[in-house]
Coordinates of C-alpha atoms in Angstrom, one line a residue:
Chain A
M872 CA 60.6 78.4 28.0
K873 CA 59.9 77.4 31.2
P874 CA 63.5 76.0 32.6
E875 CA 61.1 73.2 34.3
R876 CA 59.9 72.2 31.7
L877 CA 63.2 72.4 29.1
A878 CA 64.3 70.2 32.0
Q879 CA 61.5 67.3 31.1
K880 CA 62.2 68.0 27.4
L881 CA 65.0 67.2 27.6
Q882 CA 65.2 64.4 29.6
I883 CA 61.8 63.2 26.9
A884 CA 64.7 63.7 23.8
G885 CA 67.0 62.2 25.8
A886 CA 64.9 59.2 26.6
Y887 CA 63.9 58.6 22.9
L888 CA 67.6 59.1 21.7
P889 CA 68.9 55.9 22.4
L890 CA 65.8 54.2 20.6
A891 CA 65.5 56.4 17.6
A892 CA 69.1 54.8 17.2
G893 CA 68.3 51.1 18.3
I894 CA 65.0 52.0 15.9
I895 CA 67.7 53.0 12.9
L896 CA 70.1 50.0 13.7
A897 CA 68.0 47.6 14.4
V898 CA 66.9 48.7 10.4
H899 CA 69.5 49.2 9.0
A900 CA 70.8 45.1 11.0
A901 CA 67.6 43.5 8.6
E902 CA 68.4 44.5 5.6
L903 CA 72.1 44.1 6.9
L904 CA 70.6 40.3 7.9
R905 CA 69.2 40.2 4.7
N906 CA 71.9 40.5 2.7
T907 CA 73.7 38.1 4.8
R908 CA 70.8 35.9 5.0
E909 CA 71.6 36.3 0.9
T910 CA 75.3 36.3 0.7
M911 CA 75.6 33.6 2.9
A912 CA 73.5 31.1 0.3
A913 CA 75.6 31.6 -2.7
R914 CA 78.7 30.7 -0.2
A915 CA 77.1 28.2 0.5
E916 CA 76.6 27.1 -2.5
E917 CA 79.7 27.8 -3.7
T918 CA 82.2 26.3 -1.9
R919 CA 79.6 23.0 -1.8
R920 CA 80.1 23.8 -6.0
L921 CA 84.2 24.0 -5.0
R922 CA 83.9 20.5 -2.8
E923 CA 82.5 18.2 -5.8
L924 CA 85.3 19.6 -7.4
A925 CA 87.4 18.6 -4.3
A926 CA 85.6 14.6 -4.3
G927 CA 86.4 14.7 -8.3
M928 CA 90.3 15.3 -7.4
E929 CA 90.0 12.5 -5.3
L930 CA 91.7 9.1 -7.4
V931 CA 93.7 10.9 -8.7
Y932 CA 95.3 12.2 -5.4
S933 CA 94.9 8.2 -4.3
A934 CA 96.4 7.6 -7.5
R935 CA 99.7 9.5 -7.7
A936 CA 99.9 9.1 -4.0
A937 CA 99.9 5.3 -4.2
F938 CA 103.4 5.7 -7.0
E939 CA 104.3 8.4 -5.2
S940 CA 105.0 5.3 -2.0
L941 CA 107.0 3.2 -4.1
P942 CA 109.4 2.9 -3.4
D943 CA 111.4 1.9 -6.4
A944 CA 109.6 3.7 -8.8
R945 CA 111.4 2.7 -12.1
L946 CA 109.4 0.5 -15.2
R947 CA 111.4 -2.7 -15.8
D948 CA 112.0 -3.6 -19.1
I949 CA 108.8 -4.9 -21.0
R950 CA 110.2 -7.2 -23.0
S951 CA 112.4 -8.4 -19.8
A952 CA 109.4 -8.1 -17.9
L953 CA 107.7 -10.5 -20.2
S954 CA 109.9 -13.2 -20.0
P955 CA 109.7 -13.5 -16.1
G956 CA 110.3 -17.3 -17.1
G957 CA 114.0 -17.1 -19.6
A958 CA 113.3 -16.6 -23.0
L959 CA 111.5 -14.1 -24.4
P960 CA 108.9 -15.2 -28.0
A961 CA 109.4 -14.3 -31.5
A962 CA 108.7 -10.6 -30.3
E963 CA 109.6 -7.0 -31.4
T964 CA 108.7 -3.7 -29.8
V965 CA 106.6 -2.2 -32.5
R966 CA 106.7 2.1 -30.8
S967 CA 108.3 3.1 -28.3
D968 CA 107.3 6.8 -27.1
R969 CA 107.7 8.4 -23.3
K970 CA 106.4 12.0 -22.3
E971 CA 107.2 13.9 -19.1
L972 CA 105.1 14.1 -16.7
T973 CA 104.9 16.9 -13.8
D974 CA 107.4 16.1 -10.6
G975 CA 110.5 14.1 -13.2
W976 CA 107.4 11.0 -14.1
T977 CA 107.8 9.8 -17.0
H978 CA 104.5 8.4 -19.0
R979 CA 105.8 5.8 -20.6
I980 CA 104.2 2.9 -24.2
E981 CA 105.6 0.0 -25.5
E982 CA 104.5 -2.4 -28.0
I983 CA 104.9 -4.9 -28.6
V984 CA 104.6 -7.9 -31.6
F985 CA 104.6 -11.5 -31.0
Q986 CA 105.0 -13.1 -34.4
S987 CA 103.6 -16.4 -33.5
I988 CA 102.5 -17.1 -30.0
D989 CA 99.4 -19.8 -27.6
A990 CA 97.1 -17.0 -26.6
P991 CA 97.0 -17.6 -22.8
G992 CA 100.5 -17.9 -22.6
A993 CA 101.1 -14.8 -23.6
L994 CA 97.9 -13.4 -21.4
Q995 CA 100.0 -14.4 -18.9
R996 CA 102.9 -13.1 -19.7
A997 CA 101.0 -9.6 -19.6
L998 CA 99.6 -10.1 -16.1
N999 CA 103.1 -10.6 -15.2
C1000 CA 103.8 -6.7 -16.0
E1001 CA 100.1 -5.6 -14.4
T1002 CA 100.7 -6.9 -11.0
L1003 CA 104.8 -5.2 -10.6
R1004 CA 105.6 -2.0 -9.5
P1005 CA 105.4 0.2 -10.6
P1006 CA 103.2 -2.0 -13.2
W1007 CA 103.3 -2.3 -16.8
R1008 CA 99.3 -1.8 -18.3
L1009 CA 98.0 -3.1 -21.0
T1010 CA 95.7 -1.2 -22.9
T1011 CA 95.1 -2.8 -26.5
L1012 CA 95.3 -6.2 -27.2
R1013 CA 94.9 -7.7 -31.0
I1014 CA 95.1 -10.5 -30.9
A1015 CA 94.9 -12.7 -34.3
A1016 CA 94.7 -16.6 -35.4
L1017 CA 97.8 -17.4 -37.1
P1018 CA 95.4 -19.7 -40.4
G1019 CA 96.9 -22.9 -40.4
Q1020 CA 98.7 -23.0 -37.1
E1021 CA 96.0 -24.7 -34.4
G1022 CA 96.3 -22.4 -31.3
R1023 CA 98.9 -19.9 -32.6
T1024 CA 97.9 -16.2 -32.8
K1025 CA 100.1 -13.4 -33.5
I1026 CA 99.4 -10.7 -30.7
T1027 CA 99.8 -7.0 -30.4
M1028 CA 100.2 -5.6 -26.7
T1029 CA 100.4 -2.0 -25.9
F1030 CA 101.8 -1.3 -22.4
E1031 CA 102.5 2.0 -20.2
G1032 CA 103.7 3.1 -17.3
L1033 CA 103.9 4.8 -15.2
E1034 CA 108.3 5.6 -13.5
K1035 CA 110.5 8.6 -12.1
A1036 CA 114.0 7.9 -12.4
S1037 CA 115.2 9.0 -8.8
L1038 CA 113.4 9.9 -6.0
Chain B
M709 CA 36.7 60.9 53.6
T710 CA 32.7 61.2 52.1
A711 CA 31.3 64.2 50.8
R712 CA 29.5 65.2 53.8
E713 CA 30.1 63.6 56.8
P714 CA 32.6 62.6 58.7
V715 CA 33.2 58.6 58.0
V716 CA 36.6 57.0 58.1
L717 CA 38.1 54.1 56.8
L718 CA 41.1 53.0 56.7
A719 CA 41.8 50.4 53.7
E720 CA 44.5 48.0 53.0
R721 CA 44.8 46.5 49.4
R722 CA 45.0 42.4 49.8
G723 CA 45.5 41.7 46.6
Q724 CA 43.1 42.3 44.3
R725 CA 41.1 42.4 47.5
I726 CA 40.7 45.8 49.5
V727 CA 40.4 45.3 53.1
T728 CA 39.0 47.6 54.8
S729 CA 38.6 49.0 59.3
P730 CA 36.8 51.5 60.4
S731 CA 38.3 54.7 61.5
D732 CA 37.7 57.7 62.2
M733 CA 39.5 61.5 62.4
D734 CA 41.8 61.4 65.3
E735 CA 43.1 58.2 63.8
L736 CA 43.7 60.0 59.5
R737 CA 45.1 63.3 61.9
R738 CA 47.8 61.0 64.3
R739 CA 48.5 59.6 60.9
G740 CA 49.0 62.7 58.8
A741 CA 50.8 62.3 55.0
T742 CA 52.0 58.3 55.8
V743 CA 48.7 57.3 54.8
P744 CA 47.3 58.5 51.2
S745 CA 44.4 60.0 52.3
I746 CA 40.6 60.0 49.9
A747 CA 38.1 62.4 49.1
C748 CA 35.7 63.0 47.2
M749 CA 33.9 65.9 44.6
P750 CA 29.8 65.9 46.2
V751 CA 28.0 65.8 42.8
T752 CA 26.3 69.3 43.7
E753 CA 30.1 70.8 43.2
C754 CA 30.7 68.6 39.7
M755 CA 29.8 66.8 36.6
A756 CA 29.8 64.3 35.1
Q757 CA 28.2 64.1 31.4
W758 CA 27.6 62.5 28.2
I759 CA 29.6 64.3 25.0
D760 CA 29.3 63.0 21.7
A761 CA 31.7 64.3 18.4
P762 CA 30.0 64.5 15.5
Y763 CA 32.8 62.2 14.1
R764 CA 34.3 58.6 13.6
S765 CA 37.7 59.3 14.1
F766 CA 39.1 59.0 17.8
S767 CA 42.0 62.3 17.3
R768 CA 39.7 64.1 15.6
A769 CA 36.3 64.2 19.2
K770 CA 39.5 64.2 21.3
R771 CA 40.4 67.3 20.0
V772 CA 36.8 69.0 20.1
F773 CA 36.0 67.5 23.0
P774 CA 37.1 70.2 25.6
T775 CA 35.1 72.7 22.8
L776 CA 31.6 70.6 23.4
L777 CA 32.0 70.6 26.7
D778 CA 32.7 74.9 27.6
I779 CA 29.3 75.1 25.1
A780 CA 28.1 71.9 27.7
M781 CA 28.7 73.9 30.9
P782 CA 27.2 77.1 32.6
F783 CA 31.1 78.3 33.1
P784 CA 34.2 78.8 31.6
I785 CA 36.6 75.4 31.2
E786 CA 39.2 77.4 31.6
E787 CA 37.1 77.8 35.6
C788 CA 37.2 74.1 35.6
E789 CA 39.5 70.8 36.1
V790 CA 38.1 68.3 33.6
E791 CA 38.3 64.8 32.1
F792 CA 37.6 62.9 29.1
L793 CA 36.7 59.6 30.3
E794 CA 37.1 55.7 27.9
P795 CA 36.5 58.2 24.2
Q796 CA 34.1 55.0 23.2
R797 CA 31.8 55.3 19.5
G798 CA 28.2 55.5 20.0
A799 CA 25.1 54.0 19.0
G800 CA 25.6 55.7 15.5
G801 CA 29.0 55.6 14.7
N802 CA 30.4 59.1 16.8
V803 CA 33.0 59.2 19.5
R804 CA 31.8 60.1 22.5
A805 CA 33.7 60.2 26.4
L806 CA 32.6 61.2 29.7
A807 CA 33.1 64.2 30.3
V808 CA 33.8 64.5 34.3
A809 CA 34.8 68.0 35.6
A810 CA 34.8 70.6 38.9
R811 CA 35.1 73.8 38.8
H812 CA 38.7 75.6 40.8
S813 CA 36.6 76.9 43.6
H814 CA 34.5 73.7 44.5
I815 CA 38.2 72.0 44.5
E816 CA 40.5 73.9 46.5
A817 CA 36.8 74.9 48.9
R818 CA 37.1 71.9 48.4
L819 CA 40.6 71.3 50.2
A820 CA 40.8 73.6 52.3
G821 CA 38.0 71.5 54.0
C822 CA 40.0 68.7 53.9
R823 CA 41.9 70.7 55.5
D824 CA 41.0 72.6 57.9
A825 CA 40.2 68.8 58.8
G826 CA 43.2 67.2 59.4
F827 CA 43.7 65.8 56.4
D828 CA 45.4 66.1 52.8
P829 CA 43.6 64.2 50.3
M830 CA 45.9 62.9 47.3
I831 CA 43.2 61.7 45.7
L832 CA 40.0 64.0 44.7
D833 CA 37.7 61.6 43.5
H834 CA 33.1 61.6 41.9
E835 CA 30.8 60.7 44.2
G836 CA 28.9 59.5 41.4
L837 CA 31.7 57.5 39.7
A838 CA 32.3 55.8 42.7
I839 CA 29.1 54.8 43.8
W840 CA 28.2 53.9 40.9
T841 CA 31.8 51.4 40.2
Q842 CA 31.2 50.3 43.6
S843 CA 27.5 48.6 43.0
L844 CA 28.4 47.4 40.1
A845 CA 32.0 45.7 42.1
E846 CA 29.4 44.5 44.3
T847 CA 26.3 44.1 42.6
P848 CA 27.3 43.4 39.4
A849 CA 24.8 43.8 37.2
A850 CA 22.6 41.6 35.3
S851 CA 22.6 41.7 31.7
A852 CA 24.1 45.2 29.4
D853 CA 20.9 46.5 28.8
A854 CA 19.5 46.2 32.2
F855 CA 19.3 50.1 34.3
R856 CA 20.7 51.0 37.7
A857 CA 19.6 53.2 40.2
V858 CA 22.0 53.8 43.1
L859 CA 20.7 55.9 45.9
R860 CA 22.8 57.1 48.5
A861 CA 20.7 58.4 52.0
D862 CA 22.4 59.6 53.8
P863 CA 21.0 62.0 57.1
G864 CA 19.8 65.3 55.3
R865 CA 21.0 64.6 51.7
S866 CA 20.4 62.2 49.4
V867 CA 22.3 61.6 46.2
L868 CA 20.7 59.2 43.0
V869 CA 23.5 57.6 40.5
I870 CA 21.5 56.0 38.0
G871 CA 23.0 53.2 34.5
R872 CA 22.8 51.2 32.3
G873 CA 24.0 48.0 32.1
R874 CA 27.8 48.7 33.0
S875 CA 27.8 52.3 31.2
F876 CA 27.4 55.7 33.7
I877 CA 24.2 57.4 32.7
G878 CA 23.8 60.4 35.5
A879 CA 23.8 61.2 39.2
Q880 CA 22.2 64.4 40.7
T881 CA 21.0 65.3 44.6
L882 CA 17.5 64.5 45.6
P883 CA 15.8 67.3 47.6
G884 CA 14.5 64.3 49.4
I885 CA 13.4 60.3 49.1
G886 CA 9.6 60.3 47.7
T887 CA 7.2 58.7 45.9
E888 CA 7.4 61.6 42.7
T889 CA 10.9 62.6 43.5
L890 CA 12.2 59.3 42.3
S891 CA 9.7 59.2 39.7
R892 CA 11.1 62.6 38.1
A893 CA 14.4 61.8 38.7
L894 CA 13.8 58.7 36.8
R895 CA 12.3 60.6 33.6
T896 CA 15.0 63.0 33.6
R897 CA 17.0 61.3 32.8
L898 CA 15.1 58.0 30.5
G899 CA 12.4 59.7 29.4
A900 CA 8.8 59.0 30.5
A901 CA 8.1 55.6 29.8
P902 CA 8.8 53.6 32.6
V903 CA 10.9 50.5 32.7
P904 CA 12.0 47.9 34.9
V905 CA 14.2 49.4 37.0
F906 CA 17.7 47.9 39.2
W907 CA 17.5 50.0 43.1
A908 CA 20.8 49.5 44.6
L909 CA 20.7 51.3 48.9
C910 CA 23.7 52.5 50.2
G911 CA 23.9 55.3 53.0
A912 CA 23.5 55.9 56.1
E913 CA 19.8 55.8 56.4
A914 CA 19.8 52.6 54.6
A915 CA 22.2 50.6 57.1
D916 CA 18.6 51.3 59.0
R917 CA 16.0 48.4 58.6
T918 CA 14.0 50.4 59.2
E919 CA 14.7 52.9 57.3
A920 CA 15.2 51.8 54.5
A921 CA 12.6 49.1 54.1
R922 CA 10.6 53.7 54.0
I923 CA 13.5 53.7 51.1
L924 CA 12.2 50.7 49.8
S925 CA 8.5 51.8 50.0
A926 CA 8.7 54.8 48.8
L927 CA 10.0 54.5 45.5
P928 CA 8.1 54.6 42.1
D929 CA 5.8 51.4 41.6
D930 CA 5.8 51.5 38.4
W931 CA 10.0 51.8 37.7
V932 CA 10.8 49.1 39.8
G933 CA 12.7 45.9 38.7
S934 CA 14.4 44.7 42.2
S935 CA 16.6 45.6 44.4
C936 CA 19.7 45.1 47.3
V937 CA 20.9 46.9 49.9
H938 CA 25.2 46.8 49.8
E939 CA 26.5 45.1 52.9
S940 CA 27.4 48.1 55.2
P941 CA 26.0 51.2 53.6
A942 CA 27.1 53.0 55.9
E943 CA 30.3 53.1 54.2
F944 CA 29.5 51.6 50.7
A945 CA 30.9 55.8 50.5
A946 CA 34.0 55.4 51.8
R947 CA 34.7 51.6 50.6
A948 CA 34.1 52.7 47.0
F949 CA 36.6 55.8 46.7
A950 CA 39.6 53.2 48.8
C951 CA 38.3 50.5 46.5
R952 CA 39.0 53.2 43.1
A953 CA 42.5 54.2 44.6
L954 CA 43.6 51.6 45.1
L955 CA 42.5 49.1 42.5
R956 CA 42.5 49.8 38.5
G957 CA 38.9 49.8 37.1
P958 CA 37.0 51.7 35.1
L959 CA 36.6 55.6 34.8
R960 CA 38.9 55.8 37.9
V961 CA 39.2 60.4 37.5
D962 CA 41.1 62.5 40.8
L963 CA 39.8 65.8 39.9
R964 CA 42.8 67.4 41.8
G965 CA 44.0 67.1 38.5
V966 CA 46.9 68.8 37.3
R967 CA 47.0 72.3 39.0
F968 CA 45.3 71.1 42.4
R969 CA 48.3 68.1 42.3
H970 CA 49.2 66.3 46.0
P971 CA 52.8 67.4 46.0
D972 CA 53.1 63.7 46.7
S973 CA 51.0 62.8 44.0
A974 CA 53.6 64.5 41.8
K975 CA 56.8 63.2 42.8
R976 CA 54.8 60.3 42.6
A977 CA 54.3 61.2 38.6
G978 CA 57.2 62.4 37.9
R979 CA 59.0 58.8 39.6
D980 CA 56.3 56.9 37.0
R981 CA 58.0 59.2 33.9
N982 CA 61.3 59.2 35.3
R983 CA 60.6 55.1 35.2
A984 CA 58.9 55.1 32.0
L985 CA 61.7 57.2 30.6
W986 CA 64.2 55.1 31.6
L987 CA 62.6 51.9 30.6
V988 CA 62.4 54.2 27.0
A989 CA 66.0 54.9 26.7
A990 CA 66.2 51.2 28.4
A991 CA 64.9 49.7 26.2
G992 CA 66.8 52.0 23.0
L993 CA 69.7 50.9 24.1
L994 CA 68.4 47.2 24.7
L995 CA 67.9 48.3 21.0
C996 CA 70.8 49.8 20.2
A997 CA 72.9 46.8 21.8
A998 CA 70.2 43.9 20.2
A999 CA 71.1 45.6 17.0
S1000 CA 74.8 46.3 16.8
A1001 CA 75.5 42.1 18.6
A1002 CA 73.6 41.1 15.5
V1003 CA 75.6 43.0 12.2
L1004 CA 79.0 42.0 14.2
K1005 CA 77.7 38.6 14.6
A1006 CA 76.6 38.6 11.0
G1007 CA 80.0 40.1 10.1
R1008 CA 81.6 37.2 11.6
M1009 CA 79.8 34.6 9.9
E1010 CA 80.7 36.2 6.7
R1011 CA 84.1 36.2 6.5
E1012 CA 83.4 32.5 7.8
A1013 CA 81.8 31.5 5.3
D1014 CA 84.8 33.6 2.7
A1015 CA 87.1 31.8 4.9
T1016 CA 86.2 28.2 4.4
F1017 CA 85.4 29.0 0.8
A1018 CA 89.1 30.7 0.3
S1019 CA 90.2 28.3 2.5
L1020 CA 89.4 25.3 -0.2
R1021 CA 89.8 27.6 -3.1
D1022 CA 93.2 27.9 -1.6
S1023 CA 94.1 24.3 -1.1
L1024 CA 92.4 22.8 -4.0
L1025 CA 94.7 25.7 -6.5
G1026 CA 97.7 24.7 -3.9
Y1027 CA 98.5 28.4 -3.6
S1028 CA 96.6 31.5 -2.7
L1029 CA 94.5 33.8 -5.4
P1030 CA 92.7 37.2 -4.1
V1031 CA 88.9 36.2 -6.0
K1032 CA 85.4 34.9 -5.1
G1033 CA 82.5 33.5 -7.2
E1034 CA 82.4 32.7 -9.6
R1035 CA 85.7 34.0 -10.7
A1036 CA 87.4 31.8 -8.2
I1037 CA 85.0 28.4 -9.1
S1038 CA 86.1 28.9 -13.1
V1039 CA 89.4 29.5 -11.9
V1040 CA 89.5 25.8 -10.2
A1041 CA 87.8 24.2 -11.9
A1042 CA 90.1 25.4 -15.6
E1043 CA 93.3 23.8 -13.2
L1044 CA 91.8 21.4 -11.7
T1045 CA 91.0 19.9 -15.3
T1046 CA 94.5 20.6 -16.4
R1047 CA 95.8 18.7 -13.4
K1048 CA 93.7 15.7 -14.3
E1049 CA 94.7 15.7 -17.2
N1050 CA 98.2 16.1 -16.5
T1051 CA 97.6 13.3 -14.7
R1052 CA 95.3 10.6 -16.5
P1053 CA 97.8 7.6 -16.9
F1054 CA 98.4 7.4 -12.8
R1055 CA 93.9 6.7 -12.9
D1056 CA 94.0 5.3 -15.4
T1057 CA 96.0 2.8 -13.7
F1058 CA 93.6 1.8 -11.7
T1059 CA 90.3 0.7 -14.6
P1060 CA 89.8 -2.6 -14.5
S1061 CA 93.2 -4.9 -16.3
L1062 CA 92.7 -6.1 -20.1
V1063 CA 94.8 -9.7 -19.8
T1064 CA 91.8 -9.8 -17.1
L1065 CA 89.0 -9.2 -19.2
A1066 CA 91.0 -10.5 -22.7
G1067 CA 91.6 -14.2 -20.6
R1068 CA 88.4 -14.4 -19.3
L1069 CA 87.2 -14.1 -23.2
T1070 CA 88.6 -16.3 -24.8
E1071 CA 88.4 -18.8 -21.9
I1072 CA 84.8 -18.2 -23.5
A1073 CA 85.9 -18.7 -26.1
D1074 CA 87.0 -22.2 -25.8
R1075 CA 84.1 -24.0 -23.4
D1076 CA 82.2 -22.1 -26.0
G1077 CA 83.4 -24.4 -29.6
L1078 CA 83.7 -20.3 -30.2
R1079 CA 86.9 -20.2 -33.0
L1080 CA 87.9 -17.1 -33.1
A1081 CA 89.9 -15.4 -36.0
T1082 CA 90.2 -11.4 -34.4
L1083 CA 89.4 -10.3 -30.5
N1084 CA 91.2 -7.0 -30.9
L1085 CA 90.5 -5.7 -27.4
S1086 CA 90.8 -1.8 -25.7
G1087 CA 89.9 0.5 -22.7
K1088 CA 87.1 2.2 -25.5
A1089 CA 86.5 -0.9 -27.9
V1090 CA 86.4 -4.1 -29.1
D1091 CA 86.3 -6.3 -32.2
A1092 CA 86.7 -10.3 -32.4
S1093 CA 85.6 -12.6 -34.8
G1094 CA 85.0 -15.8 -35.4
M1095 CA 83.1 -18.6 -36.1
A1096 CA 80.5 -20.1 -33.9
P1097 CA 79.8 -24.0 -34.1
R1098 CA 76.1 -22.7 -33.9
W1099 CA 73.4 -20.4 -34.0
N1100 CA 73.8 -18.2 -30.3
A1101 CA 77.2 -19.5 -29.7
W1102 CA 78.9 -16.3 -28.1
S1103 CA 75.8 -15.5 -26.4
E1104 CA 77.5 -16.1 -23.3
F1105 CA 81.1 -14.6 -25.0
V1106 CA 78.9 -11.0 -25.0
R1107 CA 77.4 -11.2 -22.4
Q1108 CA 81.2 -11.0 -20.6
L1109 CA 81.5 -7.9 -23.3
G1110 CA 78.6 -6.0 -21.4
D1111 CA 79.4 -7.0 -18.3
S1112 CA 82.5 -5.5 -18.7
G1113 CA 80.4 -2.0 -20.0
Y1114 CA 80.8 -2.2 -23.6
A1115 CA 78.3 -2.3 -25.5
V1116 CA 78.3 -4.0 -28.4
A1117 CA 76.1 -5.7 -31.7
V1118 CA 76.5 -9.4 -33.1
K1119 CA 76.7 -9.6 -36.6
T1120 CA 76.1 -12.5 -38.5
G1121 CA 76.8 -14.8 -41.4
N1122 CA 75.5 -18.0 -43.7
A1123 CA 76.3 -21.3 -41.7
G1124 CA 79.0 -22.6 -44.0
P1125 CA 80.0 -26.2 -45.1
D1126 CA 80.7 -27.8 -41.9
G1127 CA 77.6 -25.4 -40.3
R1128 CA 80.0 -23.4 -39.0
I1129 CA 78.6 -19.8 -38.3
P1130 CA 80.8 -16.6 -38.7
F1131 CA 79.7 -14.3 -36.3
A1132 CA 81.8 -10.5 -35.3
V1133 CA 81.4 -8.6 -32.1
V1134 CA 81.7 -4.6 -32.6
S1135 CA 81.2 -1.9 -30.3
A1136 CA 78.8 -0.5 -31.2
G1137 CA 77.0 3.7 -30.6
G1138 CA 80.4 3.9 -30.1
A1139 CA 79.9 4.4 -26.0
D1140 CA 82.7 3.7 -24.1
R1141 CA 83.4 1.3 -21.4

């Protein structure tokens, strides 16, 4: 082959080589982009699901934060909380449970029975307990009218509360 | 420069327009290599003939065109410069092309003559094709089927070019302009039956009105449709070569070919080839760069998406977990479920107060005369019993429970001696509050 022809062929090869490489790269890139698009779509869906899970925790975190912000997180004695103005009517504690939670928090349950009390008065006392910080919260209430005693009832109240011994 | 007459025309392209001015051989010699010159091969020294390949495939047809032309020519194709112009489908669907050829010896002689005259033409055009395309450019065909005959009449030499619509049929020299000569030429090209032909006159003799009238009167009556004389007929052919050299258009040809290529033309071709190669290489590099950028961007986007996911995953967990996808989601979901369960008492604190509901219920009972015997209330269920002063007196009591999220049912008994009706409200269907 003549040197000029060879040089010409080399020139052509030199020009077409980047083009061929470009085409190969472009095909590869197109395939990669297609895979990436699928991966991105999958990742977006997974991230959306994680965000949904995170949204479900918002209430938990805000509730916890409300408690954590209390300067004194010790619960008042339930019996004294039920008698803010003085003596407590005949009442007895029938159950007292506690369960340790995370980070020093304790979940407490107190069940109190008033053998004879007017219902509105008892509810007012319960309301007082719920306004404390941290609150005692009424979780079950059983009212039974006392036969022959107009306006008097036997009331069983279960309170639950959260406390932390020291912050 | 025309075939025989030293008609010299200086042409300049302005946009898509060619402006010509008369010149002479002295100016041509003086300008020398600074202005590219164009000459032509006379129709007697070159040929233009349609070749029909027996194939419908263009690529196969192109392969056999040289052989077919070789058979059709009285001398070997190896001795000629050949070009096959405008390959197209013929009437039967087979591929045809206009073969243009000139013998090397004729080209050499022509170039030698030009050099002797003091110039070296950059392009050697085909006289017949140039006359044909210029006639169409200056006086467009009336219809796609209209026959046209362009008659170039110069002193002592006449050339007839015949075509139909925009399609070139053939070109030949004539021994003289006479009715019988023209009729014979037309019969040879178009067949025995006369058809209306549009005649276009050009050449030095057509510039003379008397001579032009004589030529028109010599046209065969049975082959005449209409006629015209091209503008500046003496310069028509020179104008045709200039326009074809300077403007793009059909049937362009350079019979210098590769073998006799003008040095400047070769340089230009080399430059064009190099430019094309550079463009190809640049396009390739651009493609490489774009593809690489796309790959890098895709990778970055994927990494960002992964980072967003990992950040959210770890922030929810509170620690780093090196897993992705469904597995990560199930780990997070399990962790959060446990965490929710552990912190349920915190959340429960924010549910509506039972005290408020109980107060509202006892208030309604008092107002509506219900005597409650029992009222058991929790976050999930309720039941109550008592006596009502009248039928349906419990409706407001029940509505309040419904509004507070309890699904309840009412059971009633028969009225007692005092007219009071025993009733009981119980949670229905176990629905939670």
